[in-house]
PDB file of C-alpha atoms in Angstrom:
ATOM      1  CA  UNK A   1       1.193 134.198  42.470  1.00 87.00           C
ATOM      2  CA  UNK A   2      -1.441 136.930  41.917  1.00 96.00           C
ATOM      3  CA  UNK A   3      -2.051 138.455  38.813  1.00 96.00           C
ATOM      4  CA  UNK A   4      -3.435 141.480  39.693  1.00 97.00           C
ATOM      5  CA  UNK A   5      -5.670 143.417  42.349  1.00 97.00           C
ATOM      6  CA  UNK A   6      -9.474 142.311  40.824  1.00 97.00           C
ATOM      7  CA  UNK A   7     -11.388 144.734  43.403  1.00 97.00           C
ATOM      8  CA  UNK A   8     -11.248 146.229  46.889  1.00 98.00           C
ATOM      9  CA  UNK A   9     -14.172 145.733  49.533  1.00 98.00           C
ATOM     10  CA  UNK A  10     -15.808 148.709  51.308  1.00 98.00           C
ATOM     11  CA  UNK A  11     -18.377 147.522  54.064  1.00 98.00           C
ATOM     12  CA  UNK A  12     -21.127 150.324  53.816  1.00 98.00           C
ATOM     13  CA  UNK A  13     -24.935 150.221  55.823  1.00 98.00           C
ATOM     14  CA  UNK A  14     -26.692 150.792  52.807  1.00 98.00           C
ATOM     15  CA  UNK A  15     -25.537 151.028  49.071  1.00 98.00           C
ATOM     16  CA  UNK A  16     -28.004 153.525  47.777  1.00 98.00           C
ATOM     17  CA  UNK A  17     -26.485 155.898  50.437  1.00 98.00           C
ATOM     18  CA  UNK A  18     -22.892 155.333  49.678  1.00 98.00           C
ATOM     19  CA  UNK A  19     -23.550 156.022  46.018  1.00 98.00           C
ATOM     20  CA  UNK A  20     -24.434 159.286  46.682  1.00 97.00           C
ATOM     21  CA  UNK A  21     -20.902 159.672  47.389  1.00 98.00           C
ATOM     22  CA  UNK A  22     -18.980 157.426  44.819  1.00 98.00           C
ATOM     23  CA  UNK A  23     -21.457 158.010  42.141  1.00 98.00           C
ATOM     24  CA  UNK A  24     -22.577 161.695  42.414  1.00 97.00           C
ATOM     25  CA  UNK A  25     -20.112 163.283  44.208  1.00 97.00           C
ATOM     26  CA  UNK A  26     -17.011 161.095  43.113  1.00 97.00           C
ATOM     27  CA  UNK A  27     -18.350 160.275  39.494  1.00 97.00           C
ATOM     28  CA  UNK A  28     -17.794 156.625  39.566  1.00 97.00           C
ATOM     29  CA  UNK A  29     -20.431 154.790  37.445  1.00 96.00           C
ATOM     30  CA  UNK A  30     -21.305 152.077  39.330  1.00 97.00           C
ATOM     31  CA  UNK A  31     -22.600 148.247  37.929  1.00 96.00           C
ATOM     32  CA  UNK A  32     -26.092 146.883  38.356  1.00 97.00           C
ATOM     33  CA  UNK A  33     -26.549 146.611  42.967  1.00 97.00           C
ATOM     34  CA  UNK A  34     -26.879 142.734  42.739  1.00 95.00           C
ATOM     35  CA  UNK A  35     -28.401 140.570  45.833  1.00 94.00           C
ATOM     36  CA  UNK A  36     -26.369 137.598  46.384  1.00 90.00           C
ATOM     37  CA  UNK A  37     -29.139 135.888  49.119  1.00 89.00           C
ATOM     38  CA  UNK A  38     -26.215 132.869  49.806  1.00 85.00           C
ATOM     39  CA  UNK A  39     -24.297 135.264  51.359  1.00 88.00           C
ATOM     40  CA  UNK A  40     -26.871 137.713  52.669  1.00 94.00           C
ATOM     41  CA  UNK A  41     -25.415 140.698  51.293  1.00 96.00           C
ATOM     42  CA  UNK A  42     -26.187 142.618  48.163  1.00 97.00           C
ATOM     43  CA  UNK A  43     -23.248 144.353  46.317  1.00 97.00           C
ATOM     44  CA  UNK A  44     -22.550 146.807  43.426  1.00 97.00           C
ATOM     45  CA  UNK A  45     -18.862 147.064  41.436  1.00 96.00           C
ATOM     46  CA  UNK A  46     -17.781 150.576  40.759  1.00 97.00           C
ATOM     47  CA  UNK A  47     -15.462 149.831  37.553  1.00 95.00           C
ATOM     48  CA  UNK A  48     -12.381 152.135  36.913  1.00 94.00           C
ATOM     49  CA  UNK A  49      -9.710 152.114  34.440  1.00 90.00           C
ATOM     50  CA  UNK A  50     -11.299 150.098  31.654  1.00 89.00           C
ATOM     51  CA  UNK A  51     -11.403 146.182  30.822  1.00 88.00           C
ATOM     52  CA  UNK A  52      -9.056 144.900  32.963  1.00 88.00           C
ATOM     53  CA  UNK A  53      -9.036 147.656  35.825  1.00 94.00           C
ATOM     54  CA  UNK A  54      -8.975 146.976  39.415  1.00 96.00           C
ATOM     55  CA  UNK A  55     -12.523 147.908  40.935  1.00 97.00           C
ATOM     56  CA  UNK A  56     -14.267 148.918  44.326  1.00 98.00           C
ATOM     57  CA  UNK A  57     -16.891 146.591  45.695  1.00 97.00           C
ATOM     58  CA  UNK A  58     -19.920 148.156  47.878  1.00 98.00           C
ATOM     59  CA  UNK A  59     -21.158 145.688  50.262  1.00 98.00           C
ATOM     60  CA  UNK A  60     -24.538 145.813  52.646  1.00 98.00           C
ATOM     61  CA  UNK A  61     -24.914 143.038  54.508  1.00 98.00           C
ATOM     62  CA  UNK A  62     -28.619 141.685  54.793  1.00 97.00           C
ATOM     63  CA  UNK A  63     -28.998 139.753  57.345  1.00 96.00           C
ATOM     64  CA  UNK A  64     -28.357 141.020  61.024  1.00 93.00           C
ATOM     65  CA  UNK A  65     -26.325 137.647  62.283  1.00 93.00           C
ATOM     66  CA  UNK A  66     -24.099 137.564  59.453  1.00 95.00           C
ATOM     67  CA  UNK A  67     -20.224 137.919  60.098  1.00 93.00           C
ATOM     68  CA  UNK A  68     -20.200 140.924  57.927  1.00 96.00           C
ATOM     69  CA  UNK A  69     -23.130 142.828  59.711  1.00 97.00           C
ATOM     70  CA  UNK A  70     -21.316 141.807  62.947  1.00 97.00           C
ATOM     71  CA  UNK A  71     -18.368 143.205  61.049  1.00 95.00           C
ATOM     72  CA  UNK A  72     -19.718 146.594  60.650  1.00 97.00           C
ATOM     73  CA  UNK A  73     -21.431 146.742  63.532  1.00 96.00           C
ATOM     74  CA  UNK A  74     -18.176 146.503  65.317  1.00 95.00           C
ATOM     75  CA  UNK A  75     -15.917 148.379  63.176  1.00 93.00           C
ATOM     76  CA  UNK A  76     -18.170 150.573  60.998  1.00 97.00           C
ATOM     77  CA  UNK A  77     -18.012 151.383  57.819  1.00 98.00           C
ATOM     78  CA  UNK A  78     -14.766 151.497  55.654  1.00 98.00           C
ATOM     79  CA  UNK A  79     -12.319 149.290  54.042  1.00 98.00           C
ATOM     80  CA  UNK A  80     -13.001 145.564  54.225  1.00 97.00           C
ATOM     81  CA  UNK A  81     -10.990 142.832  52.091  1.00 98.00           C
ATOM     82  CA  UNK A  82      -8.661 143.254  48.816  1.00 98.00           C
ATOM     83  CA  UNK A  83      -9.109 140.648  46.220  1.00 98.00           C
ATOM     84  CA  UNK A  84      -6.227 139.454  44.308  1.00 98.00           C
ATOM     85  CA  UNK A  85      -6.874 137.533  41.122  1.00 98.00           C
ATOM     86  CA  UNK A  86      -5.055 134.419  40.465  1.00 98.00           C
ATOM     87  CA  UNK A  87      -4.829 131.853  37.784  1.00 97.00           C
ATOM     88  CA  UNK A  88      -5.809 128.332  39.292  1.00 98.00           C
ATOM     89  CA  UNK A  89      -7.018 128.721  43.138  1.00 98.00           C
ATOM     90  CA  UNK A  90      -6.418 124.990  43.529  1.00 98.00           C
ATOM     91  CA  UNK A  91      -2.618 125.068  42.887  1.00 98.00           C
ATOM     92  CA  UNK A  92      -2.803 128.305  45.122  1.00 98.00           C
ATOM     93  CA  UNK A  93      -4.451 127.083  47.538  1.00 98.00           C
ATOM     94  CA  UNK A  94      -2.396 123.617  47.749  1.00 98.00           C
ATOM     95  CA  UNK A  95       1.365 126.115  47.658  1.00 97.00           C
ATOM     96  CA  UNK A  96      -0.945 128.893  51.103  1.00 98.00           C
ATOM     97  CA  UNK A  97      -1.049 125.535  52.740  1.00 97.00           C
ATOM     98  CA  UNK A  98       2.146 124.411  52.287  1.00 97.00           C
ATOM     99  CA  UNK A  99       3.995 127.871  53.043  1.00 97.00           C
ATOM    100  CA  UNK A 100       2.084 127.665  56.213  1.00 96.00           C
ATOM    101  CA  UNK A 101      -0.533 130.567  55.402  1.00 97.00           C
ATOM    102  CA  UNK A 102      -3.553 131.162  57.406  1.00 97.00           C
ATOM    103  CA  UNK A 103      -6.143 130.093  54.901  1.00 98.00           C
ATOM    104  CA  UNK A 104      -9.848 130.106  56.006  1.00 97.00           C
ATOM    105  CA  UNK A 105     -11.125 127.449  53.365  1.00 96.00           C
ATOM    106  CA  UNK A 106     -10.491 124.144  53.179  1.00 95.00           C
ATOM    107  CA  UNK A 107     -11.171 124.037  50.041  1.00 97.00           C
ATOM    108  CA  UNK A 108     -12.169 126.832  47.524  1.00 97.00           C
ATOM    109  CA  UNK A 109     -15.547 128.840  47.791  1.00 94.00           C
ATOM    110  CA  UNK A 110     -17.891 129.565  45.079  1.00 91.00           C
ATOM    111  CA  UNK A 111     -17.887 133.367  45.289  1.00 86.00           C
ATOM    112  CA  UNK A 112     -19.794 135.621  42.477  1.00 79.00           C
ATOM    113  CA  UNK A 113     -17.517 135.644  40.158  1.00 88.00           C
ATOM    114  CA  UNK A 114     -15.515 132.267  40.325  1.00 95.00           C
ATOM    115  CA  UNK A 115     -13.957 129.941  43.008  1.00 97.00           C
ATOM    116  CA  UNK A 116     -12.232 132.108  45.819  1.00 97.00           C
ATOM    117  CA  UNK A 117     -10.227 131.571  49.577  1.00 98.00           C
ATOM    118  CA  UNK A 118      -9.960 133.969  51.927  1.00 97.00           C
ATOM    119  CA  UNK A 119      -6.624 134.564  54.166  1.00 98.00           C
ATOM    120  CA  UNK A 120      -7.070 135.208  57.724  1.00 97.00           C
ATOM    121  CA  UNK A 121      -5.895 138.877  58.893  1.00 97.00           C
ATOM    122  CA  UNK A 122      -3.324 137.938  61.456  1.00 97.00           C
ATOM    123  CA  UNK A 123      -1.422 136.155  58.976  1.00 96.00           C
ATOM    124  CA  UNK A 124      -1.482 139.401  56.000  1.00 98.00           C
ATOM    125  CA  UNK A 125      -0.327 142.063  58.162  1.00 98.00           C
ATOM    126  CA  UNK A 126      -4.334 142.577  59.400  1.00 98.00           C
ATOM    127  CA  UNK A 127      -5.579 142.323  55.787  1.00 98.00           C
ATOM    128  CA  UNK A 128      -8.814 140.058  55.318  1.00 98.00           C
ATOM    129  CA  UNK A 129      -7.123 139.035  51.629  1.00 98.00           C
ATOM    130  CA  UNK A 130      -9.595 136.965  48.736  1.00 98.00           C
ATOM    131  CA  UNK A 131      -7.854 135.440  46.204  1.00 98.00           C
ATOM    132  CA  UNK A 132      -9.920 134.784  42.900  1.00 98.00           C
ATOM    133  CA  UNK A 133      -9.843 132.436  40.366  1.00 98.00           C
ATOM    134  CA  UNK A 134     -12.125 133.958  38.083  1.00 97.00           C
ATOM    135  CA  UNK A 135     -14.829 131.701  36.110  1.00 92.00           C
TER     136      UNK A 135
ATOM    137  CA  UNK B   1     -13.536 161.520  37.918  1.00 87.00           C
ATOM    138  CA  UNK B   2     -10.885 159.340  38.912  1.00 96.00           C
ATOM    139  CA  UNK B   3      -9.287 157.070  36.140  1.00 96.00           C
ATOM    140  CA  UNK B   4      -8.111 154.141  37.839  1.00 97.00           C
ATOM    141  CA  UNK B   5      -7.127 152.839  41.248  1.00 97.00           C
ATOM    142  CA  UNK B   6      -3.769 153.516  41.684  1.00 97.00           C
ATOM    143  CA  UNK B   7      -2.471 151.998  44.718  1.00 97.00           C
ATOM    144  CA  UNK B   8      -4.100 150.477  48.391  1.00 98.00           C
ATOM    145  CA  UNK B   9      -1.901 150.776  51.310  1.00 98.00           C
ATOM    146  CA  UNK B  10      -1.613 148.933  53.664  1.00 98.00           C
ATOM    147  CA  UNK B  11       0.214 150.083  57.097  1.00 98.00           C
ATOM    148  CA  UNK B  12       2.464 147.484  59.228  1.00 98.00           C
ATOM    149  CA  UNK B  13       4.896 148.074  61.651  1.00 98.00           C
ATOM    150  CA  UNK B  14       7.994 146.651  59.508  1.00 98.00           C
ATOM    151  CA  UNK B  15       8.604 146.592  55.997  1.00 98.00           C
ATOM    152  CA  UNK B  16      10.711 143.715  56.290  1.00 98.00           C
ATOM    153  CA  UNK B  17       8.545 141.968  58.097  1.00 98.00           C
ATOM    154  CA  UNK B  18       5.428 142.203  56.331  1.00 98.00           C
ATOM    155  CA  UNK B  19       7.841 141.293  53.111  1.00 98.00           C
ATOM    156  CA  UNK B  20       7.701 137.883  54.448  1.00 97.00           C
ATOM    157  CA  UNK B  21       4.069 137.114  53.529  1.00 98.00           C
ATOM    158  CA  UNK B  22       3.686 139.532  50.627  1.00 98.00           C
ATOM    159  CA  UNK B  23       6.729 138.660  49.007  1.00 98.00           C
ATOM    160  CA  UNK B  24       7.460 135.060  50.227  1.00 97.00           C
ATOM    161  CA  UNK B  25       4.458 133.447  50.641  1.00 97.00           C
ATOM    162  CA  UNK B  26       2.061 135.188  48.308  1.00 97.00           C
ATOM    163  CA  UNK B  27       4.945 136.178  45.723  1.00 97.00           C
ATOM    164  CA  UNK B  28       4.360 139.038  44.776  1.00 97.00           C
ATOM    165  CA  UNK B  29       7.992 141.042  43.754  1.00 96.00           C
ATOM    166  CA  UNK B  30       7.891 144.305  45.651  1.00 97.00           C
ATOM    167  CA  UNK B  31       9.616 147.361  44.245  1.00 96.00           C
ATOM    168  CA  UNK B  32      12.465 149.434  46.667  1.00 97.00           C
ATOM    169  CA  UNK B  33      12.001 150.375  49.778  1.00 97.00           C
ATOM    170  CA  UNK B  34      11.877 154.012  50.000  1.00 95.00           C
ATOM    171  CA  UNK B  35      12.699 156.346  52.699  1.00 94.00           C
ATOM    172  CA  UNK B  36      10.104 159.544  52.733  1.00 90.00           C
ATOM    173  CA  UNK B  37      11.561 161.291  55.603  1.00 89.00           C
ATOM    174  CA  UNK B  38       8.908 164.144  54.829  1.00 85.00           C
ATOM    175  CA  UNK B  39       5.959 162.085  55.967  1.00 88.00           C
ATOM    176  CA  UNK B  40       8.263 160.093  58.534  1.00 94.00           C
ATOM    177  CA  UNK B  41       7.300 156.527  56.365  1.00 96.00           C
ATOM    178  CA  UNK B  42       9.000 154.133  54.697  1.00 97.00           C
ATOM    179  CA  UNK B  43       7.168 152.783  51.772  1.00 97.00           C
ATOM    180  CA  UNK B  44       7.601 149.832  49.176  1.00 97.00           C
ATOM    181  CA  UNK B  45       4.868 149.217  46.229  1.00 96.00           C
ATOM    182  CA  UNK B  46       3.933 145.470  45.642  1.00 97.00           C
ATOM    183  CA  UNK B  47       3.335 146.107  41.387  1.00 95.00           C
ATOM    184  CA  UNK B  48       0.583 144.093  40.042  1.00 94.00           C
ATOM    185  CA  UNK B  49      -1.127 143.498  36.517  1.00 90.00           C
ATOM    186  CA  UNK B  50       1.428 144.830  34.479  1.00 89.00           C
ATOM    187  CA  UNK B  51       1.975 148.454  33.459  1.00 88.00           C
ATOM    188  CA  UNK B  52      -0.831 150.737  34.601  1.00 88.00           C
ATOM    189  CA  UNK B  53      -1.936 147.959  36.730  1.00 94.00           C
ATOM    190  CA  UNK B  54      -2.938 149.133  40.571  1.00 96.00           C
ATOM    191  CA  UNK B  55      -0.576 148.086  43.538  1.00 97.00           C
ATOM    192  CA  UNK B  56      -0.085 147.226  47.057  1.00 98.00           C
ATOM    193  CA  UNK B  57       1.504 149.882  49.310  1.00 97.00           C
ATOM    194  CA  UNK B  58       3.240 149.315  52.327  1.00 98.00           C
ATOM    195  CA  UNK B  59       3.440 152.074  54.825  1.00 98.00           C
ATOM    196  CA  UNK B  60       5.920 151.913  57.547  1.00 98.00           C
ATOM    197  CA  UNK B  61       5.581 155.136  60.097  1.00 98.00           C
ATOM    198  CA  UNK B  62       9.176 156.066  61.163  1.00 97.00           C
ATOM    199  CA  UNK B  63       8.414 158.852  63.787  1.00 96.00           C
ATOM    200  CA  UNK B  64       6.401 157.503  66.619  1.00 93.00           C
ATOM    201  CA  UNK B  65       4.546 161.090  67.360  1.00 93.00           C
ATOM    202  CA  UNK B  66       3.201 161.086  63.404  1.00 95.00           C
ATOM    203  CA  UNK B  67      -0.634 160.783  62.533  1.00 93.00           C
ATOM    204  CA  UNK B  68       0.551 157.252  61.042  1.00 96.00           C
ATOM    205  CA  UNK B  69       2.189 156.021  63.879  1.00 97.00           C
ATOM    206  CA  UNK B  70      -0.857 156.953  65.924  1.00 97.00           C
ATOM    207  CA  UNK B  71      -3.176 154.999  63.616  1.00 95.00           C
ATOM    208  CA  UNK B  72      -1.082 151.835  63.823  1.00 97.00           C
ATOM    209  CA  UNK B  73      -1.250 152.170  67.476  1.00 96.00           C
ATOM    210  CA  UNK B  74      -4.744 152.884  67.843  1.00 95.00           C
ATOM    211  CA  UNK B  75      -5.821 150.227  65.122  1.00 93.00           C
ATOM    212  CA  UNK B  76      -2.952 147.908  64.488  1.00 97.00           C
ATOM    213  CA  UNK B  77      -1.877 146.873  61.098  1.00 98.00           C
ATOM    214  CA  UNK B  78      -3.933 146.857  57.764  1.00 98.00           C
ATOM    215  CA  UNK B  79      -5.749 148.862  55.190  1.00 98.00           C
ATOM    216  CA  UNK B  80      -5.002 152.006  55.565  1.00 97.00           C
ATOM    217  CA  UNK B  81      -6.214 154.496  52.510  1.00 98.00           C
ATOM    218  CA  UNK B  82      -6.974 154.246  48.621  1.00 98.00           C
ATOM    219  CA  UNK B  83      -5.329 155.829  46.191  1.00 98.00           C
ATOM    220  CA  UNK B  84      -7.633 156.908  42.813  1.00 98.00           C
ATOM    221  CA  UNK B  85      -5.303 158.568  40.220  1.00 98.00           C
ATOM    222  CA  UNK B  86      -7.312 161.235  38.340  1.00 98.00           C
ATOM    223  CA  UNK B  87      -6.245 163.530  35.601  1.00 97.00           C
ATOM    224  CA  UNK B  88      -6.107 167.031  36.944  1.00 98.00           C
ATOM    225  CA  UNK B  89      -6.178 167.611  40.852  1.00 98.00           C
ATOM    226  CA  UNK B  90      -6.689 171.472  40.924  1.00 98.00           C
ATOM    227  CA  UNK B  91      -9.895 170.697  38.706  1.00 98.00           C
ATOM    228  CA  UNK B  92     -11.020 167.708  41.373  1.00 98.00           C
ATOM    229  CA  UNK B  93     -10.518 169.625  43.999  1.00 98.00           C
ATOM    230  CA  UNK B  94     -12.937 172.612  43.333  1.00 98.00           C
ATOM    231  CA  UNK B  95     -14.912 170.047  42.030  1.00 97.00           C
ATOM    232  CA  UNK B  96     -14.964 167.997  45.185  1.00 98.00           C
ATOM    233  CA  UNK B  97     -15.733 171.581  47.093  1.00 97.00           C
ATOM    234  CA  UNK B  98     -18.262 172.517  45.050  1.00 97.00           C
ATOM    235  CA  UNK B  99     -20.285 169.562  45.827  1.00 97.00           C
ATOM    236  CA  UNK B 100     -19.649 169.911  49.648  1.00 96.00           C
ATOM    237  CA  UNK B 101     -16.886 166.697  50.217  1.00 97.00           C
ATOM    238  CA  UNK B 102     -15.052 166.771  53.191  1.00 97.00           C
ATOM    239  CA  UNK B 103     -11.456 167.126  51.670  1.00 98.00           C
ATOM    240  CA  UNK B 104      -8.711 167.792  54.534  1.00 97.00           C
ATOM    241  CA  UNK B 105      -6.230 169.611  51.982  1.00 96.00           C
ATOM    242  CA  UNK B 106      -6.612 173.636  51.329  1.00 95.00           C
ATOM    243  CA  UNK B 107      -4.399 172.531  48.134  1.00 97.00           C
ATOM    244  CA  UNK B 108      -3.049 169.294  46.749  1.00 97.00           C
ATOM    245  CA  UNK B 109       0.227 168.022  48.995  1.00 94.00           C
ATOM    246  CA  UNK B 110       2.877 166.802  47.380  1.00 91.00           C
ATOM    247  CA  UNK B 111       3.347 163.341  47.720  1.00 85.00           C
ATOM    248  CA  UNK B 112       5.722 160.978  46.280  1.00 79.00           C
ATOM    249  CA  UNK B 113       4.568 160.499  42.972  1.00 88.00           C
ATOM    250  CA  UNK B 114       2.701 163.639  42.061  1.00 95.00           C
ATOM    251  CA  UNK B 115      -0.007 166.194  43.746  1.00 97.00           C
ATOM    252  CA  UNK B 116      -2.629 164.657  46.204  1.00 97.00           C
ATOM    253  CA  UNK B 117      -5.659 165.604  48.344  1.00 98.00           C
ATOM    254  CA  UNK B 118      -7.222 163.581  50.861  1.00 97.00           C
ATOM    255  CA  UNK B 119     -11.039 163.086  51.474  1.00 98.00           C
ATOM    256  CA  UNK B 120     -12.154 162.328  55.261  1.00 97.00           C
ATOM    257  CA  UNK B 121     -13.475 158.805  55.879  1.00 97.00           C
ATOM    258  CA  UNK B 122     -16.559 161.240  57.580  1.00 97.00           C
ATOM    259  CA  UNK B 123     -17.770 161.754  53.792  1.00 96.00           C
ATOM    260  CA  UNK B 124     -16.540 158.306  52.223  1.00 98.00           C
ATOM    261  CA  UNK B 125     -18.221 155.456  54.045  1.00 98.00           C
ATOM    262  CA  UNK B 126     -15.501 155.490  56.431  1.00 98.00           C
ATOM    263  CA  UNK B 127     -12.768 155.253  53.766  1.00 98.00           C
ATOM    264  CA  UNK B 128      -9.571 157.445  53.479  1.00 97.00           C
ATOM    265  CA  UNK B 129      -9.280 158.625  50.028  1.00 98.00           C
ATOM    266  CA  UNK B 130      -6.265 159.863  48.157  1.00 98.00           C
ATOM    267  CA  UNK B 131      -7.120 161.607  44.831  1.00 98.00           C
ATOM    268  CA  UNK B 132      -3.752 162.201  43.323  1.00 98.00           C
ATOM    269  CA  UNK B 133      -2.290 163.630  39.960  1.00 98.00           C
ATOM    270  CA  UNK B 134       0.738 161.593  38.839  1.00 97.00           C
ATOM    271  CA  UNK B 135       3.449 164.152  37.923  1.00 93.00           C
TER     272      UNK B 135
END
């Protein structure tokens, strides 16, 4: 069962541009924008409500035949994926599977900041859902 | 500056229904179901991480000629807005004016848990905002 929300995706063209919004006109600090090449995107966390607080994720994707550029190129920008922290992703996993969940991993992914599965949409009520087990 | 997220809602065709992953499969206890016959939704918060932690919403439009309805229609289920609680929402919203955001309320609305405003998705990366004032 999840813990609590860890962050909520937004699928943006280019990070520099959407912090013009969430950092100077909204007044979010945001984290270091980090490139994370294995996935071809490069992200930045905009932390809210201290240690512990849920977060929003800006995402760019880098590479023009990635799922998440074809992603925005279909949809456009906006709300992407909610991430939902959980203890152990293996038990998890093992009790998606058995409740007959959509799960797009066969086993867990290493994801930036632990081991991770993603739920497919048309089994969430059209919600791509991550959930995290933190490392 | 926003505090904290509060909530992420998500909007489905049937409470009920969409209580059958939320609840059933992923676990998560959801709160009442609420009627809101002002806004023509039902709603039901999926709490998370403990007091002050940031939920799930589900949004259920009622009335099929509402904005909501037409959404779901238009775009089928999912995420639908983000909630960021901030401290004072007369202040935020001259503040939001002042630096030119697109904010689609002449004055904060009241919603069901305090005083809101909206921000476009034009001005947000394609992401409906809700800046709201707990009451």
């Amino acid at each position: 069962m999840p813990k609590r929300i860890d962050h909520i995706a937004i699928i943006v063209r280019d990070i520099e541009q959407a912090l013009v919004f969430y950092r100077d006109t909204l007044g979010i600090a945001p984290g270091e924008i980090q490139e994370v090449p294995t996935e071809h995107v490069r992200i930045a966390f905009l932390p809210m409500g201290g240690p512990g607080g849920s977060e929003i994720e800006l995402i760019e994707p880098t590479a023009p035949d990635s799922s998440l550029a074809k992603f925005l190129e279909k949809r456009g920008e906006g709300l992407h994926h909610i991430c939902l922290e959980v203890e152990n992703i293996d038990a998890e996993l093992a009790d998606m599977r058995e409740k007959g969940a959509q799960v797009l991993d066969k086993q867990p992914r290493i994801a930036a900041e632990g081991r991770a599965i993603f739920l497919h949409p048309k089994g969430t009520n059209g919600v791509l859902l991550e959930l995290l087990e933190k490392s």
